Amino acid sequence: MLRESAKLIAYRRVLWDSLLATLAFLLAHQLRSHLLPLLLPQLFPTGLYPLAQYLPLLALVLPLWAGLSLAFPAGLPGLRVSLGREVAAAWRTVALGVMVLAAVGYLFRLQFISRPFLLLFGLLNGALLSVSRLVERKTALGRKLLLGPERVVVIVGTSQAAARLARLLQQHQAWGFRLLGFVGLEAGARSPVRGLPVVTEVHRLPEFVQETVVDEVMVALPLSQLGKLENTFARCQEMGLRVRVVLSPFPHLKPRVEVEPLGDQALLTLAPSPISPLPLFFKRVMDVTVAGLGLALFAPLLPLLALAVKLDSPGPVFFRQQRCGLRGRRFVLYKLRTMVEGAEELKPHLAHLNVMDGPVFKAPNDPRVTRVGRWLRRFSLDELPQLWNVLKGDMSLVGPRPPLPEEVARYEPWQRRRLAMKPGLTCLWQVSGRTELSFRQWMALDLAYIDSWSLALDLKILAKTLPAVLRGKGAA
């Protein structure tokens, strides 16, 4: 794997951060048990429960902190980020973790969990992590913790693709790459590329690596030329060198690329959407947790909303409609009914009210919407039953909105890529104007979300959604 150094660095960091979290946990317990009752006896007349009762909580803290730090990194793997950004990421992990612990204590009525203890633990842990990040940057031992083992690399080829590969390796020096230079295809071609020398010709590559320390050979050549050099690369492999080949079979496509073994075959995967299993797993965990808590929290409100819908106009309380989910899978979407009964039959007669271009229909002053329905839509309360769709796995909290099958049938080919992720309750469109956007802007935002997806982006969108909903901005 190309990122084994990145994984090694991440594992070192997780182990070190776990030790700091343990130290902060023990210090917080001692301070809350002994120091605070002495300094502030009126506020803290007694100490905490014995440490033995808190150790199971520590057993929850360590994997939770590790998972959060891996799921919400400071930046992309291998790329150096500013000290401030790393410190902010550390505090974000601690804050999220403390909120999860507080929620667990509240939901399961764990009375031994003290809120002052959690606050003290969070402050100590955040402070220790901040100092640790500073030490990592300013000391030789700390820098060694952040860098992967050295890997000396030569690049076969001198084309633009080779220069682009060299730039990427220089950006990812934290992974341990040290670029020695380029290997030319023709004798006498020794002009520097990106300020680095052409160290040898490809026909002399086996002899060169015998005389010079080289760990890896990276090949940036057209696929048509690889077969001619098979013997050269085979000899390099025989001598214990790792050989990597830049694959761009379709230069105009920019998908996520992954090579996966299947038996004795190697499959080149071109993925139009995120494929990293760990962040996607945490996304699903977040979906289930928030949807479950949301349904429990709004359970007393839903009967009142249902009663208001029923008293306002005849018809069922819930509106069920078939939508398209992940890659076109059909599912039944649930909403509180906000329109008069038979609204779908009236839709063709209201085409003149549509303010959207493209295959979608949106009418800000839709006459089919009931009085209660208009109020429900303004604050998105009609969408509360969709938490059940999220819990079932048909939808996610964040993702492109689920389209109607007839809308999908009218999509242009490039627009179908928005179906490459599960649909969601909210997305970039929700915090960017909602129905005030054109259809093409809507599609562009959905594709931008898919291309730049991360758990941190989901959290940002969720944080911005509530104010947008409360303002009722762009609601139809």
GROMACS .gro file of C-alpha atoms in nm:
model
  476
    1MET     CA    1   0.000   0.000   0.000
    2LEU     CA    2   0.125   0.348  -0.086
    3ARG     CA    3   0.010   0.486   0.247
    4GLU     CA    4   0.171   0.238   0.485
    5SER     CA    5   0.391   0.518   0.623
    6ALA     CA    6   0.083   0.735   0.674
    7LYS     CA    7  -0.084   0.449   0.861
    8LEU     CA    8   0.228   0.397   1.073
    9ILE     CA    9   0.231   0.768   1.161
   10ALA     CA   10  -0.143   0.756   1.241
   11TYR     CA   11  -0.098   0.450   1.465
   12ARG     CA   12   0.189   0.619   1.648
   13ARG     CA   13  -0.022   0.929   1.695
   14VAL     CA   14  -0.322   0.729   1.820
   15LEU     CA   15  -0.105   0.540   2.069
   16TRP     CA   16   0.058   0.861   2.196
   17ASP     CA   17  -0.276   1.045   2.215
   18SER     CA   18  -0.425   0.749   2.405
   19LEU     CA   19  -0.148   0.776   2.663
   20LEU     CA   20  -0.218   1.150   2.699
   21ALA     CA   21  -0.593   1.084   2.729
   22THR     CA   22  -0.525   0.829   3.003
   23LEU     CA   23  -0.300   1.076   3.187
   24ALA     CA   24  -0.564   1.351   3.160
   25PHE     CA   25  -0.835   1.111   3.281
   26LEU     CA   26  -0.637   1.008   3.589
   27LEU     CA   27  -0.535   1.367   3.667
   28ALA     CA   28  -0.895   1.487   3.632
   29HIS     CA   29  -1.014   1.216   3.871
   30GLN     CA   30  -0.751   1.304   4.131
   31LEU     CA   31  -0.813   1.679   4.103
   32ARG     CA   32  -1.191   1.639   4.126
   33SER     CA   33  -1.166   1.389   4.412
   34HIS     CA   34  -0.908   1.563   4.631
   35LEU     CA   35  -0.810   1.916   4.521
   36LEU     CA   36  -1.148   2.073   4.432
   37PRO     CA   37  -1.318   1.967   4.761
   38LEU     CA   38  -1.030   2.136   4.947
   39LEU     CA   39  -1.033   2.456   4.742
   40LEU     CA   40  -1.409   2.489   4.689
   41PRO     CA   41  -1.584   2.289   4.963
   42GLN     CA   42  -1.913   2.475   4.911
   43LEU     CA   43  -1.936   2.369   4.546
   44PHE     CA   44  -1.771   2.028   4.581
   45PRO     CA   45  -1.842   1.899   4.934
   46THR     CA   46  -1.753   1.539   4.845
   47GLY     CA   47  -1.509   1.361   4.616
   48LEU     CA   48  -1.584   1.132   4.322
   49TYR     CA   49  -1.666   0.766   4.323
   50PRO     CA   50  -1.354   0.546   4.357
   51LEU     CA   51  -1.127   0.526   4.054
   52ALA     CA   52  -1.217   0.159   4.005
   53GLN     CA   53  -1.571   0.264   3.910
   54TYR     CA   54  -1.434   0.510   3.652
   55LEU     CA   55  -1.201   0.266   3.477
   56PRO     CA   56  -1.483   0.119   3.256
   57LEU     CA   57  -1.544   0.477   3.139
   58LEU     CA   58  -1.175   0.504   3.047
   59ALA     CA   59  -1.215   0.182   2.846
   60LEU     CA   60  -1.484   0.365   2.645
   61VAL     CA   61  -1.278   0.685   2.614
   62LEU     CA   62  -0.974   0.530   2.446
   63PRO     CA   63  -1.142   0.368   2.140
   64LEU     CA   64  -1.382   0.662   2.111
   65TRP     CA   65  -1.096   0.914   2.102
   66ALA     CA   66  -0.903   0.699   1.853
   67GLY     CA   67  -1.204   0.666   1.623
   68LEU     CA   68  -1.281   1.039   1.635
   69SER     CA   69  -0.921   1.139   1.562
   70LEU     CA   70  -0.906   0.902   1.262
   71ALA     CA   71  -1.248   1.008   1.136
   72PHE     CA   72  -1.181   1.384   1.170
   73PRO     CA   73  -0.814   1.440   1.083
   74ALA     CA   74  -0.657   1.786   1.067
   75GLY     CA   75  -0.591   1.746   0.694
   76LEU     CA   76  -0.539   1.504   0.409
   77PRO     CA   77  -0.300   1.214   0.481
   78GLY     CA   78   0.064   1.299   0.412
   79LEU     CA   79   0.011   1.674   0.369
   80ARG     CA   80   0.152   1.902   0.637
   81VAL     CA   81  -0.096   2.142   0.791
   82SER     CA   82  -0.046   2.443   1.016
   83LEU     CA   83   0.008   2.403   1.388
   84GLY     CA   84  -0.311   2.599   1.455
   85ARG     CA   85  -0.514   2.361   1.240
   86GLU     CA   86  -0.371   2.058   1.421
   87VAL     CA   87  -0.445   2.209   1.762
   88ALA     CA   88  -0.801   2.293   1.649
   89ALA     CA   89  -0.850   1.934   1.529
   90ALA     CA   90  -0.730   1.804   1.868
   91TRP     CA   91  -0.974   2.024   2.057
   92ARG     CA   92  -1.253   1.922   1.817
   93THR     CA   93  -1.188   1.554   1.894
   94VAL     CA   94  -1.193   1.623   2.269
   95ALA     CA   95  -1.511   1.834   2.251
   96LEU     CA   96  -1.699   1.574   2.046
   97GLY     CA   97  -1.579   1.295   2.275
   98VAL     CA   98  -1.685   1.477   2.592
   99MET     CA   99  -2.030   1.546   2.442
  100VAL     CA  100  -2.068   1.176   2.356
  101LEU     CA  101  -1.969   1.078   2.713
  102ALA     CA  102  -2.216   1.328   2.859
  103ALA     CA  103  -2.492   1.193   2.631
  104VAL     CA  104  -2.411   0.832   2.730
  105GLY     CA  105  -2.423   0.927   3.099
  106TYR     CA  106  -2.758   1.102   3.054
  107LEU     CA  107  -2.925   0.835   2.841
  108PHE     CA  108  -2.815   0.541   3.056
  109ARG     CA  109  -2.850   0.734   3.386
  110LEU     CA  110  -2.490   0.672   3.491
  111GLN     CA  111  -2.497   0.889   3.800
  112PHE     CA  112  -2.131   0.831   3.883
  113ILE     CA  113  -2.031   1.039   3.579
  114SER     CA  114  -1.973   1.390   3.710
  115ARG     CA  115  -2.015   1.683   3.469
  116PRO     CA  116  -1.736   1.884   3.640
  117PHE     CA  117  -1.513   1.578   3.598
  118LEU     CA  118  -1.592   1.559   3.226
  119LEU     CA  119  -1.523   1.932   3.185
  120LEU     CA  120  -1.195   1.902   3.377
  121PHE     CA  121  -1.094   1.594   3.178
  122GLY     CA  122  -1.169   1.771   2.849
  123LEU     CA  123  -0.970   2.081   2.944
  124LEU     CA  124  -0.670   1.878   3.062
  125ASN     CA  125  -0.678   1.649   2.760
  126GLY     CA  126  -0.705   1.941   2.518
  127ALA     CA  127  -0.418   2.123   2.689
  128LEU     CA  128  -0.194   1.814   2.685
  129LEU     CA  129  -0.269   1.750   2.317
  130SER     CA  130  -0.196   2.114   2.231
  131VAL     CA  131   0.142   2.100   2.407
  132SER     CA  132   0.212   1.766   2.237
  133ARG     CA  133   0.144   1.911   1.891
  134LEU     CA  134   0.381   2.199   1.966
  135VAL     CA  135   0.655   1.962   2.087
  136GLU     CA  136   0.611   1.746   1.776
  137ARG     CA  137   0.683   2.050   1.558
  138LYS     CA  138   0.970   2.200   1.759
  139THR     CA  139   1.182   1.901   1.867
  140ALA     CA  140   1.381   1.639   1.676
  141LEU     CA  141   1.210   1.353   1.859
  142GLY     CA  142   0.868   1.498   1.785
  143ARG     CA  143   0.947   1.541   1.416
  144LYS     CA  144   1.060   1.179   1.404
  145LEU     CA  145   0.718   1.079   1.536
  146LEU     CA  146   0.552   1.265   1.248
  147LEU     CA  147   0.768   1.133   0.962
  148GLY     CA  148   0.758   0.794   0.796
  149PRO     CA  149   1.069   0.581   0.729
  150GLU     CA  150   1.281   0.713   0.441
  151ARG     CA  151   1.202   0.576   0.094
  152VAL     CA  152   1.441   0.678  -0.185
  153VAL     CA  153   1.254   0.698  -0.517
  154VAL     CA  154   1.341   0.737  -0.884
  155ILE     CA  155   1.079   0.816  -1.148
  156VAL     CA  156   1.096   0.648  -1.489
  157GLY     CA  157   0.991   0.907  -1.747
  158THR     CA  158   1.042   1.280  -1.802
  159SER     CA  159   0.700   1.379  -1.936
  160GLN     CA  160   0.444   1.608  -1.777
  161ALA     CA  161   0.295   1.306  -1.602
  162ALA     CA  162   0.637   1.236  -1.444
  163ALA     CA  163   0.673   1.600  -1.338
  164ARG     CA  164   0.324   1.590  -1.185
  165LEU     CA  165   0.416   1.273  -0.993
  166ALA     CA  166   0.734   1.442  -0.868
  167ARG     CA  167   0.530   1.736  -0.739
  168LEU     CA  168   0.295   1.503  -0.552
  169LEU     CA  169   0.586   1.315  -0.393
  170GLN     CA  170   0.740   1.643  -0.278
  171GLN     CA  171   0.406   1.744  -0.125
  172HIS     CA  172   0.391   1.412   0.063
  173GLN     CA  173   0.740   1.415   0.213
  174ALA     CA  174   0.584   1.335   0.550
  175TRP     CA  175   0.533   0.983   0.416
  176GLY     CA  176   0.913   0.948   0.392
  177PHE     CA  177   0.958   0.994   0.016
  178ARG     CA  178   1.297   1.131  -0.097
  179LEU     CA  179   1.303   1.183  -0.471
  180LEU     CA  180   1.648   1.113  -0.615
  181GLY     CA  181   1.566   1.210  -0.974
  182PHE     CA  182   1.432   1.088  -1.306
  183VAL     CA  183   1.518   0.799  -1.538
  184GLY     CA  184   1.526   0.900  -1.906
  185LEU     CA  185   1.407   0.684  -2.193
  186GLU     CA  186   1.682   0.782  -2.435
  187ALA     CA  187   2.059   0.798  -2.398
  188GLY     CA  188   2.193   1.148  -2.351
  189ALA     CA  189   1.861   1.300  -2.234
  190ARG     CA  190   1.991   1.469  -1.919
  191SER     CA  191   1.797   1.796  -1.898
  192PRO     CA  192   1.669   1.853  -1.540
  193VAL     CA  193   1.297   1.815  -1.470
  194ARG     CA  194   1.143   2.033  -1.195
  195GLY     CA  195   1.497   2.116  -1.083
  196LEU     CA  196   1.587   1.748  -1.033
  197PRO     CA  197   1.846   1.561  -1.244
  198VAL     CA  198   1.796   1.274  -1.487
  199VAL     CA  199   2.014   1.022  -1.303
  200THR     CA  200   2.034   0.746  -1.566
  201GLU     CA  201   1.872   0.593  -1.876
  202VAL     CA  202   1.611   0.323  -1.848
  203HIS     CA  203   1.829   0.055  -2.013
  204ARG     CA  204   2.090   0.110  -1.736
  205LEU     CA  205   1.837   0.121  -1.452
  206PRO     CA  206   1.923  -0.228  -1.310
  207GLU     CA  207   2.294  -0.139  -1.296
  208PHE     CA  208   2.216   0.204  -1.145
  209VAL     CA  209   2.017   0.061  -0.855
  210GLN     CA  210   2.302  -0.180  -0.781
  211GLU     CA  211   2.537   0.114  -0.734
  212THR     CA  212   2.296   0.354  -0.562
  213VAL     CA  213   2.056   0.319  -0.270
  214VAL     CA  214   1.704   0.311  -0.419
  215ASP     CA  215   1.394   0.175  -0.244
  216GLU     CA  216   1.126   0.226  -0.507
  217VAL     CA  217   1.092   0.275  -0.881
  218MET     CA  218   0.788   0.470  -0.993
  219VAL     CA  219   0.690   0.450  -1.360
  220ALA     CA  220   0.513   0.741  -1.529
  221LEU     CA  221   0.486   0.619  -1.888
  222PRO     CA  222   0.200   0.558  -2.133
  223LEU     CA  223   0.053   0.209  -2.105
  224SER     CA  224   0.168   0.134  -2.461
  225GLN     CA  225   0.534   0.158  -2.353
  226LEU     CA  226   0.517  -0.061  -2.043
  227GLY     CA  227   0.535  -0.393  -2.227
  228LYS     CA  228   0.869  -0.301  -2.386
  229LEU     CA  229   1.024  -0.247  -2.042
  230GLU     CA  230   0.888  -0.556  -1.867
  231ASN     CA  231   1.233  -0.721  -1.840
  232THR     CA  232   1.385  -0.406  -1.690
  233PHE     CA  233   1.119  -0.382  -1.422
  234ALA     CA  234   1.134  -0.758  -1.358
  235ARG     CA  235   1.508  -0.727  -1.286
  236CYS     CA  236   1.441  -0.439  -1.045
  237GLN     CA  237   1.185  -0.651  -0.864
  238GLU     CA  238   1.428  -0.945  -0.850
  239MET     CA  239   1.674  -0.717  -0.670
  240GLY     CA  240   1.415  -0.638  -0.402
  241LEU     CA  241   1.291  -0.301  -0.529
  242ARG     CA  242   0.928  -0.206  -0.520
  243VAL     CA  243   0.792  -0.100  -0.861
  244ARG     CA  244   0.486   0.126  -0.888
  245VAL     CA  245   0.311   0.227  -1.210
  246VAL     CA  246   0.107   0.545  -1.258
  247LEU     CA  247  -0.226   0.437  -1.407
  248SER     CA  248  -0.421   0.683  -1.620
  249PRO     CA  249  -0.604   0.471  -1.874
  250PHE     CA  250  -0.867   0.743  -1.915
  251PRO     CA  251  -0.686   1.078  -1.883
  252HIS     CA  252  -1.000   1.289  -1.900
  253LEU     CA  253  -1.171   1.108  -1.612
  254LYS     CA  254  -1.089   1.213  -1.256
  255PRO     CA  255  -1.246   0.939  -1.043
  256ARG     CA  256  -1.125   0.786  -0.720
  257VAL     CA  257  -0.894   0.505  -0.833
  258GLU     CA  258  -0.817   0.187  -0.643
  259VAL     CA  259  -0.651  -0.140  -0.742
  260GLU     CA  260  -0.802  -0.439  -0.563
  261PRO     CA  261  -0.701  -0.806  -0.576
  262LEU     CA  262  -0.962  -1.069  -0.662
  263GLY     CA  263  -0.803  -1.412  -0.661
  264ASP     CA  264  -0.515  -1.397  -0.907
  265GLN     CA  265  -0.663  -1.093  -1.085
  266ALA     CA  266  -0.600  -0.723  -1.016
  267LEU     CA  267  -0.905  -0.503  -1.063
  268LEU     CA  268  -0.865  -0.133  -1.138
  269THR     CA  269  -1.159   0.041  -0.971
  270LEU     CA  270  -1.277   0.382  -1.095
  271ALA     CA  271  -1.519   0.505  -0.828
  272PRO     CA  272  -1.740   0.814  -0.880
  273SER     CA  273  -1.800   0.856  -0.504
  274PRO     CA  274  -1.612   0.806  -0.173
  275ILE     CA  275  -1.492   0.449  -0.116
  276SER     CA  276  -1.298   0.473   0.214
  277PRO     CA  277  -1.471   0.221   0.443
  278LEU     CA  278  -1.385   0.371   0.784
  279PRO     CA  279  -1.523   0.724   0.727
  280LEU     CA  280  -1.832   0.578   0.556
  281PHE     CA  281  -1.881   0.346   0.856
  282PHE     CA  282  -1.868   0.645   1.094
  283LYS     CA  283  -2.112   0.829   0.867
  284ARG     CA  284  -2.357   0.542   0.906
  285VAL     CA  285  -2.300   0.529   1.284
  286MET     CA  286  -2.375   0.902   1.299
  287ASP     CA  287  -2.689   0.853   1.087
  288VAL     CA  288  -2.826   0.578   1.311
  289THR     CA  289  -2.739   0.760   1.634
  290VAL     CA  290  -2.880   1.100   1.538
  291ALA     CA  291  -3.189   0.954   1.366
  292GLY     CA  292  -3.265   0.733   1.665
  293LEU     CA  293  -3.221   1.020   1.911
  294GLY     CA  294  -3.422   1.251   1.685
  295LEU     CA  295  -3.716   1.012   1.664
  296ALA     CA  296  -3.710   0.970   2.043
  297LEU     CA  297  -3.682   1.346   2.100
  298PHE     CA  298  -3.963   1.440   1.862
  299ALA     CA  299  -4.192   1.149   1.956
  300PRO     CA  300  -4.411   1.373   2.181
  301LEU     CA  301  -4.435   1.638   1.904
  302LEU     CA  302  -4.529   1.411   1.613
  303PRO     CA  303  -4.883   1.326   1.742
  304LEU     CA  304  -4.955   1.699   1.782
  305LEU     CA  305  -4.834   1.771   1.429
  306ALA     CA  306  -5.035   1.475   1.298
  307LEU     CA  307  -5.347   1.607   1.472
  308ALA     CA  308  -5.293   1.952   1.320
  309VAL     CA  309  -5.260   1.798   0.971
  310LYS     CA  310  -5.576   1.592   1.020
  311LEU     CA  311  -5.786   1.880   1.151
  312ASP     CA  312  -5.668   2.122   0.881
  313SER     CA  313  -5.773   1.924   0.573
  314PRO     CA  314  -5.916   1.584   0.480
  315GLY     CA  315  -5.677   1.308   0.384
  316PRO     CA  316  -5.408   1.087   0.542
  317VAL     CA  317  -5.160   1.225   0.794
  318PHE     CA  318  -4.854   1.084   0.620
  319PHE     CA  319  -4.755   1.133   0.259
  320ARG     CA  320  -4.577   0.837   0.099
  321GLN     CA  321  -4.393   0.876  -0.228
  322GLN     CA  322  -4.152   0.660  -0.427
  323ARG     CA  323  -3.808   0.818  -0.465
  324CYS     CA  324  -3.471   0.715  -0.610
  325GLY     CA  325  -3.193   0.639  -0.368
  326LEU     CA  326  -2.839   0.509  -0.403
  327ARG     CA  327  -2.769   0.445  -0.776
  328GLY     CA  328  -3.139   0.457  -0.855
  329ARG     CA  329  -3.270   0.211  -0.593
  330ARG     CA  330  -3.639   0.281  -0.529
  331PHE     CA  331  -3.768   0.338  -0.177
  332VAL     CA  332  -4.075   0.488  -0.010
  333LEU     CA  333  -4.013   0.832   0.139
  334TYR     CA  334  -4.226   0.944   0.434
  335LYS     CA  335  -4.340   1.300   0.507
  336LEU     CA  336  -4.619   1.469   0.698
  337ARG     CA  337  -4.881   1.564   0.439
  338THR     CA  338  -4.862   1.933   0.354
  339MET     CA  339  -5.087   1.942   0.045
  340VAL     CA  340  -5.449   1.878  -0.026
  341GLU     CA  341  -5.555   1.524  -0.108
  342GLY     CA  342  -5.498   1.438  -0.475
  343ALA     CA  343  -5.225   1.702  -0.513
  344GLU     CA  344  -5.024   1.487  -0.758
  345GLU     CA  345  -5.316   1.480  -1.004
  346LEU     CA  346  -5.331   1.862  -0.996
  347LYS     CA  347  -4.960   1.908  -1.066
  348PRO     CA  348  -4.980   1.913  -1.452
  349HIS     CA  349  -5.220   2.211  -1.431
  350LEU     CA  350  -4.969   2.419  -1.231
  351ALA     CA  351  -4.672   2.406  -1.467
  352HIS     CA  352  -4.690   2.786  -1.513
  353LEU     CA  353  -4.606   2.834  -1.142
  354ASN     CA  354  -4.282   2.636  -1.158
  355VAL     CA  355  -3.980   2.857  -1.075
  356MET     CA  356  -3.718   2.588  -1.139
  357ASP     CA  357  -3.551   2.497  -1.465
  358GLY     CA  358  -3.471   2.137  -1.547
  359PRO     CA  359  -3.688   1.836  -1.462
  360VAL     CA  360  -3.788   1.941  -1.108
  361PHE     CA  361  -4.103   2.124  -0.996
  362LYS     CA  362  -4.099   2.395  -0.727
  363ALA     CA  363  -4.369   2.655  -0.677
  364PRO     CA  364  -4.317   2.901  -0.387
  365ASN     CA  365  -4.689   2.986  -0.372
  366ASP     CA  366  -4.822   2.642  -0.461
  367PRO     CA  367  -5.204   2.656  -0.416
  368ARG     CA  368  -5.210   2.287  -0.322
  369VAL     CA  369  -5.028   2.354   0.008
  370THR     CA  370  -5.258   2.369   0.312
  371ARG     CA  371  -5.237   2.630   0.590
  372VAL     CA  372  -5.074   2.388   0.833
  373GLY     CA  373  -4.865   2.247   0.551
  374ARG     CA  374  -4.717   2.589   0.471
  375TRP     CA  375  -4.612   2.631   0.835
  376LEU     CA  376  -4.467   2.278   0.848
  377ARG     CA  377  -4.268   2.340   0.531
  378ARG     CA  378  -4.134   2.672   0.652
  379PHE     CA  379  -3.953   2.500   0.939
  380SER     CA  380  -3.904   2.162   0.763
  381LEU     CA  381  -4.117   1.987   1.026
  382ASP     CA  382  -4.288   1.788   0.750
  383GLU     CA  383  -3.958   1.606   0.698
  384LEU     CA  384  -3.932   1.465   1.052
  385PRO     CA  385  -4.068   1.121   0.943
  386GLN     CA  386  -3.769   1.094   0.708
  387LEU     CA  387  -3.559   1.019   1.016
  388TRP     CA  388  -3.719   0.675   0.982
  389ASN     CA  389  -3.584   0.654   0.626
  390VAL     CA  390  -3.239   0.741   0.766
  391LEU     CA  391  -3.269   0.477   1.039
  392LYS     CA  392  -3.370   0.214   0.781
  393GLY     CA  393  -3.071   0.298   0.563
  394ASP     CA  394  -3.263   0.436   0.263
  395MET     CA  395  -3.123   0.783   0.333
  396SER     CA  396  -2.847   0.961   0.523
  397LEU     CA  397  -2.855   1.277   0.732
  398VAL     CA  398  -2.645   1.457   0.471
  399GLY     CA  399  -2.655   1.389   0.100
  400PRO     CA  400  -2.823   1.495  -0.225
  401ARG     CA  401  -3.201   1.514  -0.195
  402PRO     CA  402  -3.382   1.201  -0.324
  403PRO     CA  403  -3.534   1.271  -0.667
  404LEU     CA  404  -3.854   1.137  -0.818
  405PRO     CA  405  -3.816   0.853  -1.072
  406GLU     CA  406  -3.965   1.072  -1.346
  407GLU     CA  407  -3.706   1.341  -1.271
  408VAL     CA  408  -3.422   1.089  -1.295
  409ALA     CA  409  -3.557   0.971  -1.631
  410ARG     CA  410  -3.499   1.326  -1.764
  411TYR     CA  411  -3.147   1.366  -1.620
  412GLU     CA  412  -2.855   1.431  -1.849
  413PRO     CA  413  -2.587   1.159  -1.813
  414TRP     CA  414  -2.356   1.374  -1.597
  415GLN     CA  415  -2.642   1.454  -1.359
  416ARG     CA  416  -2.693   1.087  -1.272
  417ARG     CA  417  -2.369   1.093  -1.071
  418ARG     CA  418  -2.559   1.261  -0.789
  419LEU     CA  419  -2.714   0.917  -0.730
  420ALA     CA  420  -2.367   0.778  -0.643
  421MET     CA  421  -2.421   0.861  -0.273
  422LYS     CA  422  -2.719   0.796  -0.049
  423PRO     CA  423  -2.971   1.080  -0.055
  424GLY     CA  424  -2.996   1.293   0.256
  425LEU     CA  425  -3.214   1.526   0.458
  426THR     CA  426  -2.979   1.816   0.393
  427CYS     CA  427  -2.681   1.903   0.177
  428LEU     CA  428  -2.495   2.204   0.040
  429TRP     CA  429  -2.812   2.319  -0.139
  430GLN     CA  430  -2.996   2.340   0.196
  431VAL     CA  431  -2.751   2.598   0.331
  432SER     CA  432  -2.706   2.781  -0.001
  433GLY     CA  433  -3.052   2.913  -0.075
  434ARG     CA  434  -3.264   2.598  -0.121
  435THR     CA  435  -3.528   2.675  -0.387
  436GLU     CA  436  -3.360   3.007  -0.468
  437LEU     CA  437  -3.101   2.806  -0.664
  438SER     CA  438  -3.132   2.708  -1.028
  439PHE     CA  439  -3.142   2.340  -1.116
  440ARG     CA  440  -2.789   2.345  -1.261
  441GLN     CA  441  -2.658   2.517  -0.947
  442TRP     CA  442  -2.834   2.253  -0.739
  443MET     CA  443  -2.671   1.973  -0.940
  444ALA     CA  444  -2.329   2.143  -0.922
  445LEU     CA  445  -2.352   2.170  -0.542
  446ASP     CA  446  -2.450   1.803  -0.510
  447LEU     CA  447  -2.155   1.695  -0.725
  448ALA     CA  448  -1.921   1.927  -0.533
  449TYR     CA  449  -2.040   1.760  -0.212
  450ILE     CA  450  -1.966   1.413  -0.352
  451ASP     CA  451  -1.622   1.516  -0.483
  452SER     CA  452  -1.512   1.678  -0.155
  453TRP     CA  453  -1.698   1.456   0.091
  454SER     CA  454  -1.564   1.405   0.441
  455LEU     CA  455  -1.715   1.359   0.785
  456ALA     CA  456  -1.600   1.709   0.874
  457LEU     CA  457  -1.798   1.845   0.577
  458ASP     CA  458  -2.108   1.658   0.697
  459LEU     CA  459  -2.073   1.814   1.042
  460LYS     CA  460  -2.033   2.163   0.891
  461ILE     CA  461  -2.346   2.117   0.680
  462LEU     CA  462  -2.546   1.989   0.980
  463ALA     CA  463  -2.425   2.285   1.188
  464LYS     CA  464  -2.539   2.530   0.916
  465THR     CA  465  -2.869   2.355   0.845
  466LEU     CA  466  -3.044   2.436   1.173
  467PRO     CA  467  -3.004   2.817   1.137
  468ALA     CA  468  -3.116   2.795   0.772
  469VAL     CA  469  -3.426   2.597   0.873
  470LEU     CA  470  -3.512   2.829   1.162
  471ARG     CA  471  -3.490   3.127   0.927
  472GLY     CA  472  -3.708   2.940   0.678
  473LYS     CA  473  -3.475   3.065   0.406
  474GLY     CA  474  -3.573   2.945   0.061
  475ALA     CA  475  -3.836   2.705   0.194
  476ALA     CA  476  -4.115   2.620  -0.046
   0.00000   0.00000   0.00000
